[in-house]
mmCIF file of C-alpha atoms (C1' of nucleotides) in Angstrom:
data_model
loop_
_atom_site.group_PDB
_atom_site.id
_atom_site.type_symbol
_atom_site.label_atom_id
_atom_site.label_comp_id
_atom_site.label_asym_id
_atom_site.label_seq_id
_atom_site.Cartn_x
_atom_site.Cartn_y
_atom_site.Cartn_z
ATOM 1 C CA MET C 276 -41.717 -8.170 -10.821
ATOM 2 C CA ALA C 277 -41.521 -6.460 -13.990
ATOM 3 C CA ASN C 278 -42.613 -8.685 -16.762
ATOM 4 C CA ASP C 279 -39.995 -7.771 -19.382
ATOM 5 C CA TYR C 280 -36.555 -8.684 -17.628
ATOM 6 C CA THR C 281 -34.867 -6.373 -19.482
ATOM 7 C CA LYS C 282 -35.912 -3.709 -17.920
ATOM 8 C CA ILE C 283 -35.097 -4.800 -14.336
ATOM 9 C CA PRO C 284 -31.551 -2.481 -13.396
ATOM 10 C CA LEU C 285 -28.799 -3.558 -12.319
ATOM 11 C CA ILE C 286 -27.854 -2.307 -9.112
ATOM 12 C CA VAL C 287 -23.647 -1.333 -8.285
ATOM 13 C CA ILE C 288 -22.472 -0.888 -5.033
ATOM 14 C CA VAL C 289 -18.867 0.264 -4.694
ATOM 15 C CA GLY C 290 -16.737 1.538 -2.003
ATOM 16 C CA PRO C 291 -13.579 1.602 0.078
ATOM 17 C CA THR C 292 -12.718 -2.019 2.005
ATOM 18 C CA ALA C 293 -15.253 -2.017 5.233
ATOM 19 C CA SER C 294 -17.314 0.304 4.300
ATOM 20 C CA GLY C 295 -20.476 -1.608 5.202
ATOM 21 C CA LYS C 296 -20.796 -2.894 1.269
ATOM 22 C CA THR C 297 -21.880 -5.734 1.675
ATOM 23 C CA SER C 298 -24.097 -6.424 4.883
ATOM 24 C CA LEU C 299 -26.301 -2.766 2.986
ATOM 25 C CA ALA C 300 -26.522 -5.366 -0.148
ATOM 26 C CA ILE C 301 -27.813 -8.118 1.804
ATOM 27 C CA LYS C 302 -30.166 -6.092 3.172
ATOM 28 C CA LEU C 303 -31.397 -5.062 0.455
ATOM 29 C CA ALA C 304 -30.716 -8.053 -1.926
ATOM 30 C CA LYS C 305 -32.930 -9.506 0.751
ATOM 31 C CA LYS C 306 -36.056 -7.014 0.877
ATOM 32 C CA TYR C 307 -36.366 -7.349 -2.711
ATOM 33 C CA LYS C 308 -35.381 -10.343 -3.986
ATOM 34 C CA GLY C 309 -32.276 -9.268 -5.479
ATOM 35 C CA GLU C 310 -28.958 -11.441 -5.848
ATOM 36 C CA ILE C 311 -25.433 -10.794 -5.312
ATOM 37 C CA ILE C 312 -22.529 -10.922 -7.059
ATOM 38 C CA CYS C 313 -19.542 -9.836 -5.551
ATOM 39 C CA ALA C 314 -17.177 -7.879 -7.302
ATOM 40 C CA ASP C 315 -13.939 -8.844 -5.194
ATOM 41 C CA SER C 316 -10.927 -9.976 -6.305
ATOM 42 C CA ARG C 317 -9.858 -11.947 -3.989
ATOM 43 C CA SER C 318 -12.928 -13.966 -2.678
ATOM 44 C CA VAL C 319 -12.968 -15.657 -5.811
ATOM 45 C CA TYR C 320 -10.736 -17.822 -4.166
ATOM 46 C CA LYS C 321 -11.593 -20.721 -2.240
ATOM 47 C CA GLY C 322 -10.352 -21.194 1.486
ATOM 48 C CA MET C 323 -9.698 -17.186 1.509
ATOM 49 C CA ASN C 324 -12.918 -17.002 3.950
ATOM 50 C CA ILE C 325 -11.986 -15.072 6.817
ATOM 51 C CA GLY C 326 -8.267 -12.541 5.915
ATOM 52 C CA THR C 327 -11.101 -11.534 2.803
ATOM 53 C CA ALA C 328 -14.163 -11.194 4.813
ATOM 54 C CA LYS C 329 -16.064 -12.805 2.807
ATOM 55 C CA PRO C 330 -20.014 -13.111 3.741
ATOM 56 C CA ASN C 331 -20.247 -16.202 5.762
ATOM 57 C CA GLN C 332 -22.761 -18.769 5.347
ATOM 58 C CA LYS C 333 -25.848 -17.438 6.874
ATOM 59 C CA GLU C 334 -25.175 -14.380 4.535
ATOM 60 C CA GLN C 335 -24.560 -16.784 1.547
ATOM 61 C CA CYS C 336 -27.905 -18.570 2.402
ATOM 62 C CA ASP C 337 -30.113 -15.616 3.301
ATOM 63 C CA VAL C 338 -29.725 -14.117 -0.049
ATOM 64 C CA PRO C 339 -27.794 -15.713 -3.072
ATOM 65 C CA HIS C 340 -24.508 -14.726 -3.781
ATOM 66 C CA TRP C 341 -22.092 -15.137 -6.924
ATOM 67 C CA GLY C 342 -18.844 -14.600 -7.220
ATOM 68 C CA LEU C 343 -17.547 -16.351 -3.996
ATOM 69 C CA ASP C 344 -14.738 -19.284 -4.611
ATOM 70 C CA LEU C 345 -14.964 -19.998 -8.109
ATOM 71 C CA VAL C 346 -11.030 -21.219 -8.603
ATOM 72 C CA GLU C 347 -8.207 -21.810 -6.095
ATOM 73 C CA PRO C 348 -5.175 -20.029 -5.024
ATOM 74 C CA GLY C 349 -2.533 -20.290 -7.790
ATOM 75 C CA GLU C 350 -5.618 -21.204 -10.149
ATOM 76 C CA TYR C 351 -4.784 -18.564 -13.043
ATOM 77 C CA PHE C 352 -8.278 -15.824 -12.601
ATOM 78 C CA SER C 353 -8.312 -12.767 -14.317
ATOM 79 C CA VAL C 354 -10.740 -9.693 -14.869
ATOM 80 C CA ALA C 355 -11.714 -10.481 -18.235
ATOM 81 C CA ASP C 356 -12.902 -14.217 -17.024
ATOM 82 C CA PHE C 357 -14.379 -11.784 -13.967
ATOM 83 C CA LYS C 358 -16.574 -9.958 -16.216
ATOM 84 C CA LYS C 359 -17.626 -13.040 -18.896
ATOM 85 C CA TYR C 360 -19.052 -14.542 -15.463
ATOM 86 C CA ALA C 361 -20.591 -11.497 -14.218
ATOM 87 C CA ILE C 362 -22.485 -10.530 -17.548
ATOM 88 C CA GLU C 363 -23.660 -14.184 -17.355
ATOM 89 C CA LYS C 364 -25.139 -14.329 -14.097
ATOM 90 C CA ILE C 365 -26.484 -11.284 -14.666
ATOM 91 C CA ASP C 366 -28.424 -12.048 -17.482
ATOM 92 C CA GLN C 367 -29.688 -15.396 -15.207
ATOM 93 C CA ILE C 368 -30.359 -13.083 -12.570
ATOM 94 C CA ARG C 369 -32.495 -11.485 -14.096
ATOM 95 C CA SER C 370 -34.130 -13.996 -16.745
ATOM 96 C CA ARG C 371 -35.730 -15.005 -13.222
ATOM 97 C CA GLY C 372 -37.021 -11.919 -12.648
ATOM 98 C CA ASN C 373 -34.386 -10.856 -9.508
ATOM 99 C CA VAL C 374 -32.310 -7.768 -9.341
ATOM 100 C CA PRO C 375 -28.736 -8.434 -9.767
ATOM 101 C CA PHE C 376 -26.090 -6.256 -7.216
ATOM 102 C CA LEU C 377 -22.718 -5.903 -8.426
ATOM 103 C CA VAL C 378 -20.986 -5.012 -4.631
ATOM 104 C CA GLY C 379 -17.588 -4.842 -4.312
ATOM 105 C CA GLY C 380 -14.169 -2.977 -4.707
ATOM 106 C CA THR C 381 -12.202 -4.600 -6.653
ATOM 107 C CA GLY C 382 -12.734 -0.911 -9.372
ATOM 108 C CA LEU C 383 -11.273 -3.275 -11.729
ATOM 109 C CA TYR C 384 -14.111 -5.597 -11.616
ATOM 110 C CA VAL C 385 -16.848 -3.537 -11.674
ATOM 111 C CA ASP C 386 -15.377 -1.268 -14.065
ATOM 112 C CA SER C 387 -15.028 -4.009 -16.747
ATOM 113 C CA VAL C 388 -18.575 -4.897 -16.442
ATOM 114 C CA VAL C 389 -20.383 -1.723 -16.073
ATOM 115 C CA PHE C 390 -18.558 -0.242 -18.944
ATOM 116 C CA ASP C 391 -18.151 -3.379 -20.982
ATOM 117 C CA TYR C 392 -14.805 -3.813 -21.423
ATOM 118 C CA LYS C 393 -12.672 -4.949 -24.474
ATOM 119 C CA PHE C 394 -10.090 -6.761 -23.740
ATOM 120 C CA GLY C 395 -6.674 -7.331 -25.906
ATOM 121 C CA PRO C 396 -5.627 -11.150 -26.394
ATOM 122 C CA ILE C 397 -5.207 -13.674 -24.046
ATOM 123 C CA ALA C 398 -1.587 -13.645 -22.699
ATOM 124 C CA ASP C 399 0.607 -16.655 -24.358
ATOM 125 C CA ILE C 400 2.223 -18.189 -21.433
ATOM 126 C CA GLU C 401 5.476 -18.542 -23.452
ATOM 127 C CA LEU C 402 6.071 -15.551 -24.224
ATOM 128 C CA ARG C 403 4.847 -13.836 -21.014
ATOM 129 C CA THR C 404 7.576 -16.031 -18.713
ATOM 130 C CA LYS C 405 10.274 -15.583 -21.414
ATOM 131 C CA LEU C 406 9.208 -11.284 -21.046
ATOM 132 C CA GLN C 407 9.380 -11.799 -16.928
ATOM 133 C CA HIS C 408 12.887 -13.324 -16.896
ATOM 134 C CA MET C 409 13.672 -9.508 -18.642
ATOM 135 C CA GLU C 410 14.812 -6.699 -17.192
ATOM 136 C CA ILE C 411 12.600 -3.446 -17.331
ATOM 137 C CA ILE C 412 15.087 -1.655 -19.387
ATOM 138 C CA GLU C 413 15.622 -5.017 -21.873
ATOM 139 C CA LEU C 414 11.501 -4.910 -21.959
ATOM 140 C CA HIS C 415 12.194 -1.094 -23.566
ATOM 141 C CA ASN C 416 14.563 -2.307 -25.587
ATOM 142 C CA TYR C 417 12.469 -4.659 -27.118
ATOM 143 C CA CYS C 418 9.063 -2.667 -27.121
ATOM 144 C CA ILE C 419 11.709 -0.062 -29.586
ATOM 145 C CA LYS C 420 12.704 -2.881 -31.495
ATOM 146 C CA ASN C 421 9.246 -3.941 -32.409
ATOM 147 C CA GLY C 422 7.342 -0.680 -32.871
ATOM 148 C CA ILE C 423 5.194 -1.503 -29.562
ATOM 149 C CA VAL C 424 4.204 2.151 -27.800
ATOM 150 C CA LEU C 425 5.025 2.295 -24.513
ATOM 151 C CA PRO C 426 2.459 2.200 -21.514
ATOM 152 C CA GLU C 427 1.916 6.017 -19.773
ATOM 153 C CA ASN C 428 3.095 3.291 -16.484
ATOM 154 C CA PHE C 429 6.595 2.488 -18.047
ATOM 155 C CA LYS C 430 8.328 1.853 -14.918
ATOM 156 C CA ASN C 431 5.556 -1.241 -14.313
ATOM 157 C CA LYS C 432 7.154 -4.055 -16.084
ATOM 158 C CA ARG C 433 3.694 -6.073 -15.671
ATOM 159 C CA TYR C 434 2.116 -2.528 -17.585
ATOM 160 C CA VAL C 435 5.071 -3.404 -20.348
ATOM 161 C CA ILE C 436 4.783 -6.788 -20.681
ATOM 162 C CA ARG C 437 0.821 -6.686 -21.628
ATOM 163 C CA SER C 438 1.726 -3.982 -23.312
ATOM 164 C CA ILE C 439 3.634 -6.153 -25.463
ATOM 165 C CA GLU C 440 0.572 -8.838 -25.642
ATOM 166 C CA ARG C 441 -1.727 -6.374 -26.391
ATOM 167 C CA ASN C 442 0.405 -5.433 -29.565
ATOM 168 C CA GLY C 443 -0.620 -2.042 -30.535
ATOM 169 C CA ILE C 444 -4.458 -3.493 -29.897
ATOM 170 C CA LYS C 445 -6.209 -0.191 -27.803
ATOM 171 C CA PRO C 446 -8.391 -1.279 -25.000
ATOM 172 C CA GLU C 447 -12.253 -0.076 -25.582
ATOM 173 C CA LYS C 448 -14.832 0.566 -22.848
ATOM 174 C CA LEU C 449 -18.350 2.576 -23.639
ATOM 175 C CA VAL C 450 -17.592 5.960 -22.609
ATOM 176 C CA ARG C 451 -21.070 6.070 -20.294
ATOM 177 C CA PRO C 452 -21.759 2.752 -17.715
ATOM 178 C CA MET C 453 -24.073 0.206 -19.024
ATOM 179 C CA SER C 454 -27.782 0.873 -19.432
ATOM 180 C CA ASN C 455 -30.646 0.540 -16.949
ATOM 181 C CA SER C 456 -27.614 0.647 -14.312
ATOM 182 C CA ILE C 457 -27.785 2.835 -10.934
ATOM 183 C CA ILE C 458 -24.267 3.253 -9.194
ATOM 184 C CA VAL C 459 -23.641 4.216 -5.663
ATOM 185 C CA GLY C 460 -20.853 4.548 -3.840
ATOM 186 C CA ILE C 461 -20.599 4.810 -0.433
ATOM 187 C CA THR C 462 -18.260 7.794 1.421
ATOM 188 C CA THR C 463 -17.430 7.734 4.828
ATOM 189 C CA ASN C 464 -14.882 9.733 7.288
ATOM 190 C CA LYS C 465 -11.955 8.876 7.046
ATOM 191 C CA ASP C 466 -11.586 8.689 10.588
ATOM 192 C CA ASP C 467 -14.018 6.393 11.052
ATOM 193 C CA LEU C 468 -13.628 3.641 8.087
ATOM 194 C CA TYR C 469 -10.188 3.957 9.280
ATOM 195 C CA ASN C 470 -11.591 2.762 12.640
ATOM 196 C CA ARG C 471 -13.732 0.358 11.639
ATOM 197 C CA ILE C 472 -11.345 -1.019 9.254
ATOM 198 C CA GLU C 473 -9.108 -1.392 13.298
ATOM 199 C CA ARG C 474 -11.877 -2.589 15.095
ATOM 200 C CA ARG C 475 -12.426 -5.683 12.045
ATOM 201 C CA ALA C 476 -8.723 -6.438 12.292
ATOM 202 C CA GLU C 477 -9.407 -7.771 15.802
ATOM 203 C CA GLN C 478 -12.540 -9.771 14.387
ATOM 204 C CA LEU C 479 -10.486 -11.095 12.223
ATOM 205 C CA PHE C 480 -7.545 -12.409 14.378
ATOM 206 C CA ALA C 481 -9.985 -13.176 16.390
ATOM 207 C CA SER C 482 -11.975 -15.433 14.014
ATOM 208 C CA GLY C 483 -8.948 -17.310 13.300
ATOM 209 C CA VAL C 484 -6.740 -15.678 9.979
ATOM 210 C CA VAL C 485 -3.474 -16.959 11.489
ATOM 211 C CA GLU C 486 -4.810 -20.660 11.265
ATOM 212 C CA GLU C 487 -6.847 -19.909 7.988
ATOM 213 C CA ALA C 488 -3.186 -18.873 6.874
ATOM 214 C CA MET C 489 -1.258 -21.221 7.045
ATOM 215 C CA SER C 490 -3.648 -24.351 6.188
ATOM 216 C CA LEU C 491 -3.129 -22.178 2.800
ATOM 217 C CA SER C 492 -0.294 -22.082 3.055
ATOM 218 C CA ASP C 493 0.166 -25.573 3.882
ATOM 219 C CA LYS C 494 -2.356 -26.369 0.802
ATOM 220 C CA TYR C 495 -1.354 -24.067 -1.970
ATOM 221 C CA GLY C 496 2.356 -22.437 -0.572
ATOM 222 C CA TRP C 497 3.144 -18.686 -0.189
ATOM 223 C CA ASP C 498 4.222 -17.583 -3.610
ATOM 224 C CA ASN C 499 0.668 -17.350 -5.620
ATOM 225 C CA GLU C 500 -0.830 -13.964 -6.140
ATOM 226 C CA ALA C 501 -3.796 -15.084 -4.164
ATOM 227 C CA MET C 502 -1.317 -16.083 -1.077
ATOM 228 C CA LYS C 503 -0.032 -11.740 -1.363
ATOM 229 C CA SER C 504 -2.643 -10.399 -0.674
ATOM 230 C CA ASN C 505 -2.414 -8.201 2.206
ATOM 231 C CA ILE C 506 -3.152 -10.223 5.150
ATOM 232 C CA TYR C 507 -1.280 -13.146 4.350
ATOM 233 C CA PRO C 508 2.114 -12.039 3.777
ATOM 234 C CA ILE C 509 2.686 -10.439 7.387
ATOM 235 C CA ILE C 510 1.413 -13.416 8.868
ATOM 236 C CA HIS C 511 3.484 -15.482 6.573
ATOM 237 C CA GLN C 512 6.285 -13.080 8.444
ATOM 238 C CA TYR C 513 4.798 -13.774 11.866
ATOM 239 C CA LEU C 514 5.029 -17.189 11.759
ATOM 240 C CA ASP C 515 8.742 -16.682 10.286
ATOM 241 C CA SER C 516 9.155 -15.205 13.461
ATOM 242 C CA GLU C 517 10.183 -11.908 11.331
ATOM 243 C CA ILE C 518 7.656 -9.750 13.680
ATOM 244 C CA ASP C 519 5.363 -10.474 16.632
ATOM 245 C CA TYR C 520 1.702 -10.967 17.131
ATOM 246 C CA ILE C 521 1.216 -7.275 17.990
ATOM 247 C CA GLU C 522 3.445 -5.647 15.211
ATOM 248 C CA MET C 523 1.532 -8.545 12.486
ATOM 249 C CA LYS C 524 -1.653 -7.003 13.572
ATOM 250 C CA LYS C 525 -0.081 -3.068 13.279
ATOM 251 C CA LYS C 526 1.122 -4.021 10.079
ATOM 252 C CA PHE C 527 -2.028 -5.049 8.914
ATOM 253 C CA VAL C 528 -4.582 -2.372 9.799
ATOM 254 C CA ILE C 529 -1.719 -0.026 7.901
ATOM 255 C CA LEU C 530 -2.462 -2.234 5.000
ATOM 256 C CA ASP C 531 -5.400 -2.538 4.899
ATOM 257 C CA GLN C 532 -5.908 1.461 5.180
ATOM 258 C CA ARG C 533 -3.773 2.191 2.127
ATOM 259 C CA LEU C 534 -5.860 -0.524 -0.070
ATOM 260 C CA ALA C 535 -8.779 1.414 1.095
ATOM 261 C CA LYS C 536 -7.058 4.986 0.033
ATOM 262 C CA ARG C 537 -6.194 3.127 -3.451
ATOM 263 C CA GLN C 538 -9.831 1.212 -3.571
ATOM 264 C CA LEU C 539 -10.961 5.505 -3.912
ATOM 265 C CA THR C 540 -8.323 6.823 -5.745
ATOM 266 C CA TRP C 541 -9.950 4.681 -8.404
ATOM 267 C CA LEU C 542 -13.019 5.102 -7.529
ATOM 268 C CA LYS C 543 -12.861 8.330 -7.908
ATOM 269 C CA ARG C 544 -12.348 8.893 -11.738
ATOM 270 C CA ASN C 545 -15.884 7.347 -12.196
ATOM 271 C CA LYS C 546 -17.362 10.351 -13.009
ATOM 272 C CA PHE C 547 -20.794 8.164 -12.901
ATOM 273 C CA ILE C 548 -20.595 6.805 -9.197
ATOM 274 C CA GLN C 549 -23.512 8.910 -6.711
ATOM 275 C CA TRP C 550 -21.992 8.881 -3.699
ATOM 276 C CA LEU C 551 -23.905 9.035 -0.754
ATOM 277 C CA SER C 552 -23.765 7.896 3.318
ATOM 278 C CA VAL C 553 -24.660 4.234 3.848
ATOM 279 C CA ASP C 554 -28.229 5.350 5.175
ATOM 280 C CA ASP C 555 -28.919 7.633 2.332
ATOM 281 C CA VAL C 556 -28.061 4.754 -0.135
ATOM 282 C CA ASN C 557 -30.205 2.856 1.385
ATOM 283 C CA LYS C 558 -32.952 5.285 1.011
ATOM 284 C CA TYR C 559 -32.432 5.480 -2.058
ATOM 285 C CA LEU C 560 -32.041 2.660 -3.211
ATOM 286 C CA SER C 561 -35.284 1.011 -1.267
ATOM 287 C CA ASN C 562 -37.027 4.350 -3.104
ATOM 288 C CA GLN C 563 -35.752 2.967 -6.774
ATOM 289 C CA LEU C 564 -36.188 -0.477 -6.148
ATOM 290 C CA ALA C 565 -39.589 0.203 -4.480
ATOM 291 C CA LEU C 566 -40.800 1.735 -8.515
ATOM 292 C CA LEU C 567 -40.115 -2.182 -9.164
ATOM 293 C CA ILE C 568 -42.260 -3.758 -7.502
ATOM 294 C "C1'" G D 122 32.908 9.542 40.298
ATOM 295 C "C1'" G D 123 37.490 7.362 36.347
ATOM 296 C "C1'" C D 124 36.796 6.089 31.329
ATOM 297 C "C1'" G D 125 34.791 5.009 26.892
ATOM 298 C "C1'" C D 126 30.479 4.499 23.099
ATOM 299 C "C1'" G D 127 26.691 6.303 21.076
ATOM 300 C "C1'" U D 128 22.529 10.793 20.026
ATOM 301 C "C1'" U D 129 20.546 11.416 12.048
ATOM 302 C "C1'" G D 130 13.498 13.199 9.499
ATOM 303 C "C1'" A D 131 6.616 9.741 12.737
ATOM 304 C "C1'" C D 132 9.739 5.101 12.430
ATOM 305 C "C1'" G D 133 14.461 2.416 11.227
ATOM 306 C "C1'" G D 134 19.056 2.960 9.082
ATOM 307 C "C1'" A D 135 23.826 4.647 6.064
ATOM 308 C "C1'" A D 136 27.778 7.531 3.391
ATOM 309 C "C1'" C D 137 30.828 11.797 2.972
ATOM 310 C "C1'" G D 138 34.209 18.206 4.875
ATOM 311 C "C1'" G D 139 30.814 21.687 0.011
ATOM 312 C "C1'" U D 140 25.455 16.537 -4.908
ATOM 313 C "C1'" U D 141 19.473 17.152 1.200
ATOM 314 C "C1'" A D 142 21.749 8.113 0.645
ATOM 315 C "C1'" C D 143 18.250 4.551 1.136
ATOM 316 C "C1'" G D 144 13.220 1.510 3.427
ATOM 317 C "C1'" U D 145 8.780 1.714 5.995
ATOM 318 C "C1'" A D 146 4.799 5.001 7.338
ATOM 319 C "C1'" G D 147 2.279 9.418 5.798
ATOM 320 C "C1'" A D 148 0.584 12.707 1.281
ATOM 321 C "C1'" G D 149 -1.138 11.960 -3.903
ATOM 322 C "C1'" G D 150 -1.177 9.723 -8.417
ATOM 323 C "C1'" U D 151 -0.973 6.021 -12.692
ATOM 324 C "C1'" C D 152 -4.346 1.706 -13.895
ATOM 325 C "C1'" U D 153 -8.066 -3.174 -19.720
ATOM 326 C "C1'" G D 154 -6.229 -10.920 -18.465
ATOM 327 C "C1'" C D 155 -1.956 -11.258 -11.463
ATOM 328 C "C1'" A D 156 -4.916 -5.119 -9.387
ATOM 329 C "C1'" A D 157 -5.975 -6.544 -1.700
ATOM 330 C "C1'" A D 158 -1.648 -6.987 -7.540
ATOM 331 C "C1'" A D 159 1.875 -3.763 -9.479
ATOM 332 C "C1'" C D 160 3.645 0.977 -10.177
ATOM 333 C "C1'" C D 161 4.891 6.305 -9.779
ATOM 334 C "C1'" U D 162 5.452 11.335 -7.433
ATOM 335 C "C1'" U D 163 6.224 13.894 -2.691
ATOM 336 C "C1'" U D 164 6.997 16.105 2.461
ATOM 337 C "C1'" U D 165 9.366 15.410 7.368
ATOM 338 C "C1'" A D 166 16.882 15.671 9.433
ATOM 339 C "C1'" A D 167 20.897 15.979 11.680
ATOM 340 C "C1'" A D 168 20.414 16.662 21.043
ATOM 341 C "C1'" U D 169 21.822 21.459 23.025
ATOM 342 C "C1'" G D 170 25.887 25.434 22.647
ATOM 343 C "C1'" G D 171 30.345 27.580 20.644
ATOM 344 C "C1'" G D 172 33.991 27.030 18.028
ATOM 345 C "C1'" U D 173 38.121 25.985 13.296
ATOM 346 C "C1'" U D 174 37.039 25.985 8.294
ATOM 347 C "C1'" C D 175 35.479 29.803 2.253
ATOM 348 C "C1'" G D 176 31.840 25.743 3.620
ATOM 349 C "C1'" A D 177 29.978 21.264 8.598
ATOM 350 C "C1'" C D 178 25.755 16.687 9.729
ATOM 351 C "C1'" U D 179 30.290 15.138 9.007
ATOM 352 C "C1'" C D 180 36.717 17.852 12.492
ATOM 353 C "C1'" C D 181 37.132 19.879 17.999
ATOM 354 C "C1'" C D 182 35.177 21.876 23.061
ATOM 355 C "C1'" A D 183 31.568 22.247 26.518
ATOM 356 C "C1'" U D 184 26.438 20.854 27.777
ATOM 357 C "C1'" A D 185 22.474 17.312 28.135
ATOM 358 C "C1'" C D 186 20.447 12.789 27.582
ATOM 359 C "C1'" G D 187 21.573 6.965 26.559
ATOM 360 C "C1'" U D 188 24.227 3.255 27.872
ATOM 361 C "C1'" G D 189 28.723 0.398 28.304
ATOM 362 C "C1'" C D 190 32.671 -0.970 32.036
ATOM 363 C "C1'" C D 191 35.502 0.166 36.050
ATOM 364 C "C1'" U D 192 36.117 2.579 41.244
#
RNA sequence: GGCGCGUUGACGGAACGGUUACGUAGAGGUCUGCAAAACCUUUUAAAUGGGUUCGACUCCCAUACGUGCCU
């Protein structure tokens, strides 16, 4: 491996849920002394294993994984926290002479690292709570009164509140990805992807997501953001007998397919992603990584 | 056979004689401290055939289908 560890590239693998990122990354990382940082906003939560299709114990033993089980559901964790964590890990991995792999489907998380986002001020919880209790119209008025420019997405309460919190400070990012990074996206045929999502849903239920959700809700309740991730609210409905088992499964598949769509919508905007099929990503990255040895 | 009720878009589901509710799904999109979240835009309709009316998804008649009660 290169002596100057700053020359070790950052390998970034993105793609929608169920596109095969995880298994590919593990395969490559195993072969080329890699360590994986999961850029996934859900697998940071402890206990949410089956429902988030987290890498299993064996996979985690095969290759060092980072970014998993960082906080408990209900605890505060944001992109900014993730970025800080990831940058630190990338540096540490390189200093060991290993290759950092940033792998995940949360586009915002990936971009925050790759484009070195500069975040605004951290939320003032007191102010935020106050603002959250206001209607969207009141928030608009508040903005007008205080000279705060409304965000493009001005009907989105969250975004308006954040604009207020940022108080005019504009977000910053790199125009192009950080140097020495290789970004690849896994392309999938839509029908194939949707079928994979369906099959994976079956597996999740067979592996006991329902039981997992039950024990999580006992511990953390249903009302936190983490537990609002697509699958868990559906299980909640099922447990409350609002829907039956078949319906629950059906709904889950639909929700996951929608998730994949949104992920793709985000990723599409990044012009620096090289889109390839899983096999081609494998070949391409293998070639790149072989050069380092 | 008789009497009654119903038939709205992929699904659920309202109102109304003349502005094609709404929800879900579908399609497209937004996105820098909750992002598997939140939000925005948008396609698809009136069982069939007649009639009344300036105008009918909305009123009337018939037919079909479904449903309930009665013989």
